Coordinates of C-alpha atoms in Angstrom, one line a residue:
M1 CA -76.4 -1.1 -4.9
S2 CA -77.0 2.2 -3.3
S3 CA -79.0 4.9 -5.1
G4 CA -75.9 7.2 -5.1
L5 CA -74.0 4.7 -7.2
Q6 CA -76.9 4.2 -9.5
R7 CA -76.9 7.9 -10.3
R8 CA -73.3 7.8 -11.3
R9 CA -73.7 4.7 -13.6
V10 CA -73.8 5.4 -17.3
T11 CA -76.4 3.1 -18.9
S12 CA -76.3 2.0 -22.4
S13 CA -77.9 -0.6 -24.8
N14 CA -76.7 -4.2 -24.8
N15 CA -74.4 -3.7 -27.7
S16 CA -73.1 -0.2 -26.9
S17 CA -70.0 -1.4 -25.2
S18 CA -68.7 -3.0 -28.4
S19 CA -69.5 0.0 -30.5
I20 CA -67.7 2.7 -28.5
A21 CA -64.1 3.2 -29.6
P22 CA -61.4 3.6 -26.9
G23 CA -61.0 7.2 -25.9
S24 CA -64.5 8.3 -27.0
I25 CA -66.8 10.1 -24.6
S26 CA -70.5 9.3 -24.1
T27 CA -73.0 11.4 -22.2
S28 CA -75.9 10.2 -20.1
G29 CA -78.5 12.4 -18.6
P30 CA -81.1 11.7 -16.0
S31 CA -83.6 10.3 -18.5
S32 CA -81.4 7.2 -19.1
L33 CA -81.3 6.3 -15.4
S34 CA -83.8 3.7 -14.2
P35 CA -84.0 3.7 -10.4
G36 CA -84.8 0.3 -8.8
P37 CA -87.7 -0.4 -6.5
G38 CA -87.6 1.8 -3.5
S39 CA -84.9 4.0 -4.9
P40 CA -85.5 7.7 -4.9
E41 CA -86.1 9.5 -8.2
P42 CA -82.7 10.5 -9.8
S43 CA -81.9 14.2 -9.5
N44 CA -81.1 16.4 -12.4
Y45 CA -77.7 15.0 -13.0
L46 CA -75.4 14.7 -16.0
S47 CA -72.6 12.2 -16.1
E48 CA -70.1 11.3 -18.8
S49 CA -67.8 8.4 -19.5
Y50 CA -65.1 7.4 -21.9
A51 CA -63.8 4.0 -23.0
S52 CA -60.2 3.3 -22.0
E53 CA -57.8 1.3 -24.1
N54 CA -58.6 -1.9 -22.4
G55 CA -62.3 -1.5 -23.0
H56 CA -63.3 -0.5 -19.5
R57 CA -65.8 2.4 -19.1
I58 CA -64.6 5.2 -16.8
A59 CA -67.3 7.6 -15.5
F60 CA -66.6 11.1 -14.3
D61 CA -68.5 14.2 -13.3
P62 CA -68.0 17.0 -15.9
R63 CA -68.4 19.5 -13.1
D64 CA -65.1 18.4 -11.7
L65 CA -63.4 19.5 -14.9
Q66 CA -65.2 22.8 -14.9
D67 CA -64.0 23.5 -11.3
G68 CA -60.5 22.4 -12.2
D69 CA -60.5 24.8 -15.1
E70 CA -61.6 27.7 -12.8
R71 CA -59.0 26.8 -10.2
S72 CA -56.2 26.8 -12.7
K73 CA -57.0 30.6 -13.3
Q74 CA -56.7 31.4 -9.6
P75 CA -53.5 32.4 -7.8
R76 CA -51.7 29.6 -6.0
L77 CA -52.0 31.6 -2.7
T78 CA -55.1 33.3 -1.4
L79 CA -55.0 36.8 -0.2
M80 CA -55.2 35.5 3.4
E81 CA -52.1 33.3 2.9
E82 CA -50.2 36.2 1.3
I83 CA -50.9 38.5 4.2
L84 CA -49.9 35.8 6.7
L85 CA -46.7 35.0 4.8
M86 CA -45.8 38.7 4.9
G87 CA -46.2 38.8 8.6
L88 CA -44.3 35.7 9.5
K89 CA -40.7 35.9 10.6
D90 CA -38.8 33.8 8.1
K91 CA -36.6 31.8 10.5
Q92 CA -38.6 32.0 13.7
G93 CA -41.9 31.1 12.0
Y94 CA -44.3 33.1 14.1
L95 CA -46.1 36.5 13.9
S96 CA -45.3 39.5 16.1
F97 CA -47.0 39.1 19.5
W98 CA -47.9 42.8 19.4
N99 CA -49.9 42.7 16.2
D100 CA -53.6 43.1 17.1
N101 CA -54.8 43.9 13.6
I102 CA -53.9 40.9 11.5
S103 CA -56.8 38.7 12.8
Y104 CA -59.4 41.2 11.7
A105 CA -57.7 42.0 8.4
L106 CA -57.6 38.3 7.6
R107 CA -61.4 38.1 7.9
G108 CA -61.6 41.0 5.6
C109 CA -59.4 39.2 3.1
I110 CA -61.9 36.2 3.2
V111 CA -64.6 38.6 1.9
L112 CA -62.2 40.0 -0.7
E113 CA -61.2 36.6 -1.9
L114 CA -64.8 35.4 -2.2
A115 CA -65.7 38.5 -4.2
F116 CA -62.7 38.1 -6.6
R117 CA -63.7 34.5 -7.1
G118 CA -67.2 35.4 -8.1
R119 CA -69.0 33.8 -5.1
I120 CA -70.5 36.9 -3.5
S121 CA -71.7 40.3 -4.7
M122 CA -73.7 43.3 -3.5
Q123 CA -77.4 42.8 -3.4
R124 CA -78.9 44.2 -6.6
D125 CA -81.0 46.9 -5.1
P126 CA -80.9 50.5 -6.4
S127 CA -81.8 51.8 -2.9
R128 CA -78.5 50.5 -1.5
R129 CA -76.7 53.6 -2.7
R130 CA -78.4 55.5 0.0
M131 CA -76.3 53.6 2.6
P132 CA -72.6 53.8 3.3
L133 CA -70.6 51.4 1.2
C134 CA -69.6 49.1 4.1
D135 CA -73.2 48.8 5.3
R136 CA -74.7 47.6 2.0
L137 CA -76.0 44.0 2.0
I138 CA -74.1 41.2 0.2
E139 CA -75.4 37.9 -1.1
V140 CA -74.1 34.6 -2.4
I141 CA -74.4 34.3 -6.1
D142 CA -72.4 31.1 -6.6
D143 CA -72.3 28.5 -3.8
R144 CA -69.8 26.1 -5.5
L145 CA -67.0 25.2 -3.2
T146 CA -63.6 26.8 -3.9
G147 CA -61.4 24.1 -2.5
E148 CA -60.0 26.4 0.2
V149 CA -61.3 25.4 3.6
L150 CA -61.7 28.8 5.2
L151 CA -63.4 30.3 2.1
D152 CA -65.8 27.4 1.9
E153 CA -66.6 27.6 5.6
A154 CA -67.4 31.4 5.2
L155 CA -69.4 30.7 2.0
K156 CA -71.6 28.2 3.8
L157 CA -72.2 30.6 6.6
M158 CA -73.2 33.4 4.2
K159 CA -75.5 31.0 2.2
S160 CA -77.4 29.7 5.2
S161 CA -77.7 33.1 6.9
E162 CA -79.8 36.2 6.5
K163 CA -78.2 38.9 4.2
M164 CA -75.8 41.1 6.1
S165 CA -73.4 43.9 5.2
V166 CA -69.7 43.6 4.5
A167 CA -68.8 45.2 7.8
A168 CA -71.2 43.0 9.7
W169 CA -69.7 39.8 8.2
I170 CA -66.1 40.8 8.9
D171 CA -67.1 41.7 12.5
L172 CA -69.0 38.4 13.0
M173 CA -66.2 36.2 11.5
S174 CA -63.8 38.0 13.9
G175 CA -66.0 37.5 16.9
E176 CA -66.6 41.2 17.3
T177 CA -70.2 41.0 18.5
W178 CA -72.3 41.2 21.7
N179 CA -75.1 39.2 20.1
L180 CA -74.9 35.7 21.7
M181 CA -77.1 34.3 19.0
K182 CA -74.4 35.1 16.4
I183 CA -71.3 34.1 18.3
G184 CA -71.2 30.9 16.2
Y185 CA -70.3 32.9 13.1
Q186 CA -66.8 33.4 14.4
L187 CA -64.1 31.6 12.4
K188 CA -61.7 29.9 14.8
Q189 CA -57.9 29.4 14.6
V190 CA -57.7 31.2 11.3
R191 CA -54.0 31.9 11.5
E192 CA -53.1 28.4 12.5
R193 CA -55.2 26.9 9.7
L194 CA -53.7 29.2 7.1
A195 CA -50.2 28.2 8.3
K196 CA -51.1 24.5 8.0
G197 CA -52.4 25.2 4.5
L198 CA -49.1 26.8 3.6
V199 CA -47.3 23.8 5.0
D200 CA -49.4 21.5 2.7
K201 CA -48.5 23.8 -0.3
G202 CA -44.8 23.3 0.6
I203 CA -44.1 27.0 1.5
L204 CA -43.8 26.6 5.3
R205 CA -42.7 23.8 7.5
T206 CA -43.8 23.0 11.1
E207 CA -41.4 23.0 14.1
K208 CA -41.8 23.0 17.9
R209 CA -40.2 25.9 19.8
N210 CA -40.0 26.3 23.5
F211 CA -41.2 29.7 25.0
L212 CA -40.1 29.4 28.6
L213 CA -43.3 28.0 30.1
F214 CA -44.8 26.2 27.1
D215 CA -44.1 24.7 23.7
M216 CA -45.6 26.2 20.6
A217 CA -45.8 25.1 17.0
T218 CA -44.0 27.5 14.7
H219 CA -43.9 27.6 10.9
P220 CA -40.6 28.8 9.4
V221 CA -40.5 29.6 5.7
S222 CA -39.1 26.7 3.7
D223 CA -39.8 28.1 0.2
T224 CA -38.3 31.6 0.2
G225 CA -39.1 32.0 -3.5
A226 CA -42.8 32.4 -2.7
K227 CA -42.2 35.2 -0.2
D228 CA -39.7 36.9 -2.5
E229 CA -42.3 36.9 -5.3
I230 CA -44.8 38.6 -3.0
R231 CA -42.2 41.1 -1.9
R232 CA -41.4 41.9 -5.5
R233 CA -45.1 42.5 -6.3
V234 CA -45.5 44.8 -3.3
I235 CA -42.4 46.9 -4.2
N236 CA -43.4 47.0 -7.9
I237 CA -46.8 48.4 -7.3
L238 CA -45.7 50.9 -4.6
T239 CA -42.4 52.2 -6.0
T240 CA -42.1 51.9 -9.7
K241 CA -43.2 54.5 -12.2
T242 CA -44.9 52.0 -14.6
V243 CA -46.4 48.9 -12.9
V244 CA -46.0 45.7 -14.8
L245 CA -47.2 42.5 -13.1
N246 CA -45.9 39.4 -14.9
S247 CA -47.1 35.9 -14.5
S248 CA -45.2 33.6 -12.2
P249 CA -45.6 30.1 -10.6
L250 CA -47.7 31.8 -7.9
V251 CA -49.8 33.9 -10.3
P252 CA -51.0 32.4 -13.6
E253 CA -51.1 34.7 -16.6
D254 CA -55.0 34.8 -16.9
V255 CA -55.8 35.6 -13.2
P256 CA -58.9 37.8 -13.2
F257 CA -58.4 41.4 -11.9
L258 CA -54.6 40.9 -11.3
Y259 CA -53.9 44.6 -10.8
L260 CA -56.9 45.2 -8.6
R261 CA -56.1 42.1 -6.6
T262 CA -52.6 43.3 -6.0
V263 CA -53.9 46.7 -4.8
A264 CA -56.2 44.9 -2.4
M265 CA -53.3 42.8 -1.2
V266 CA -51.1 45.8 -0.3
C267 CA -54.0 47.6 1.3
A268 CA -54.8 44.5 3.4
A269 CA -51.2 44.2 4.4
Y270 CA -51.2 47.9 5.4
A271 CA -54.4 47.3 7.5
A272 CA -52.9 44.1 9.0
N273 CA -49.7 46.1 10.0
V274 CA -47.4 43.7 8.1
L275 CA -46.5 45.9 5.2
E276 CA -43.2 47.0 6.7
N277 CA -41.7 43.6 6.4
P278 CA -41.7 43.4 2.5
L279 CA -40.5 47.0 2.4
S280 CA -37.5 46.4 4.7
S281 CA -35.0 46.5 1.8
L282 CA -35.9 50.1 1.0
S283 CA -34.3 53.1 2.5
H284 CA -36.1 55.1 5.3
D285 CA -37.3 57.7 2.8
G286 CA -38.3 55.0 0.4
R287 CA -40.4 53.3 3.0
D288 CA -42.1 56.6 3.8
R289 CA -42.9 57.2 0.2
A290 CA -44.3 53.6 -0.2
F291 CA -46.5 54.0 2.9
A292 CA -47.8 57.3 1.5
R293 CA -48.5 55.6 -1.8
V294 CA -50.5 52.7 -0.2
D295 CA -52.4 55.3 1.9
E296 CA -53.4 57.0 -1.4
L297 CA -54.4 53.7 -3.0
L298 CA -56.6 52.8 0.0
G299 CA -58.3 56.1 -0.2
D300 CA -58.9 55.8 -4.0
Y301 CA -60.1 52.2 -4.0
S302 CA -62.2 52.2 -0.8
Q303 CA -64.9 54.2 -2.7
W304 CA -67.3 53.1 -5.4
P305 CA -67.0 53.9 -8.2
F306 CA -63.2 54.1 -7.6
A307 CA -61.8 57.5 -7.2
S308 CA -58.6 56.8 -9.1
K309 CA -58.9 57.9 -12.8
P310 CA -56.8 56.8 -15.7
G311 CA -54.2 59.4 -16.7
G312 CA -54.0 60.9 -13.3
S313 CA -50.9 62.8 -12.2
G314 CA -48.1 61.3 -10.1
T315 CA -44.7 59.7 -10.4
V316 CA -45.5 56.2 -9.1
G317 CA -47.8 53.8 -10.9
I318 CA -48.9 56.2 -13.6
N319 CA -50.5 53.3 -15.6
L320 CA -52.1 51.6 -12.6
A321 CA -55.5 53.3 -12.9
Q322 CA -55.7 52.6 -16.6
E323 CA -54.8 48.9 -16.1
I324 CA -57.6 48.5 -13.4
S325 CA -60.0 50.4 -15.6
D326 CA -59.3 48.0 -18.5
E327 CA -59.9 45.0 -16.1
L328 CA -63.3 46.5 -15.1
S329 CA -64.2 47.2 -18.8
A330 CA -63.5 43.6 -19.6
N331 CA -65.7 42.4 -16.8
K332 CA -68.7 44.8 -16.8
D333 CA -71.0 42.0 -15.6
K334 CA -69.0 41.7 -12.4
E335 CA -69.4 45.3 -11.1
L336 CA -71.5 44.2 -8.1
Q337 CA -68.7 41.8 -7.1
I338 CA -66.1 44.6 -7.3
E339 CA -68.3 46.8 -5.3
V340 CA -67.8 44.3 -2.4
V341 CA -64.0 44.7 -2.8
A342 CA -64.4 48.5 -2.4
A343 CA -66.6 47.9 0.6
A344 CA -64.1 45.6 2.3
L345 CA -61.3 48.1 1.7
S346 CA -63.5 50.9 3.2
V347 CA -63.7 48.7 6.4
F348 CA -59.9 48.6 6.5
T349 CA -59.8 52.4 6.6
R350 CA -61.4 52.4 10.1
L351 CA -58.7 50.2 11.7
D352 CA -56.4 51.7 14.3
S353 CA -53.3 50.7 12.4
I354 CA -54.3 53.2 9.7
L355 CA -56.1 55.9 11.7

């Protein structure tokens, strides 16, 4: 038997199997494991098992349950998927051929998502405040996989690399570098991989379309409810006097930083030049006011500490600053992670689509 299987086995005394009731759980640590001759010493590993109704012992890794509990608190869609979905034409299933900003913005969303999930943060160095926000170094604080392929690929790159700034990482993952030694940091086929992930989640479907000289895979929307939900959140945060974000099948009730995450989503959509699509139902004047509002949000939340203060004046989203302040107060130990969010938004302010 291989050493890997030996590590997962739960050992017990000769009469233990008869003394464990069905459904009860037993725990075994590394001290109870006895490696055979030539087997490597067992690592610091904890396994558990429970007895099923037929008396069989079923082993499991408790870390799987911990990861599952964390993932249940995350939105069904990542920020990258929401931005891509906003940019896709519903029936045609492809992005505008003239959109040059979405690829860069999607890489920024990867950094945002990793920060919201608690995987990366600013390096804890008081001297960092001397540097511009987007040039401060970030580090990996939790290298557990997220279950999202693109996030995990970026996380592994950050873990194995030297510490670099938010702006540098977004540039490198976008292929924006003249350094041939770092060209391998570019994430390839991000849009296509995100689209296939949305197909797996049942929101898009795959079709073949002919474009004169070549065939291309397209991804029309099959679940319009998901896109409608994103559209409602965008309109809610940009046009209503009092912003109320309710839970939905896409967004569980206990999602961390729900209001700040939604602000980051609309700012990323603005930078990716796809915000006009969810605002198409508004009047011309309504769209102008919505764009002015997101420009204001981007200016407020691309600074650290955030410039927006609770109780500020205005006729749209008068409670938004207070809601975000409450989220920060409830997570004071995560300020370095949220500083990464502000840094990524500050990178968006330099894009041509906004300037």
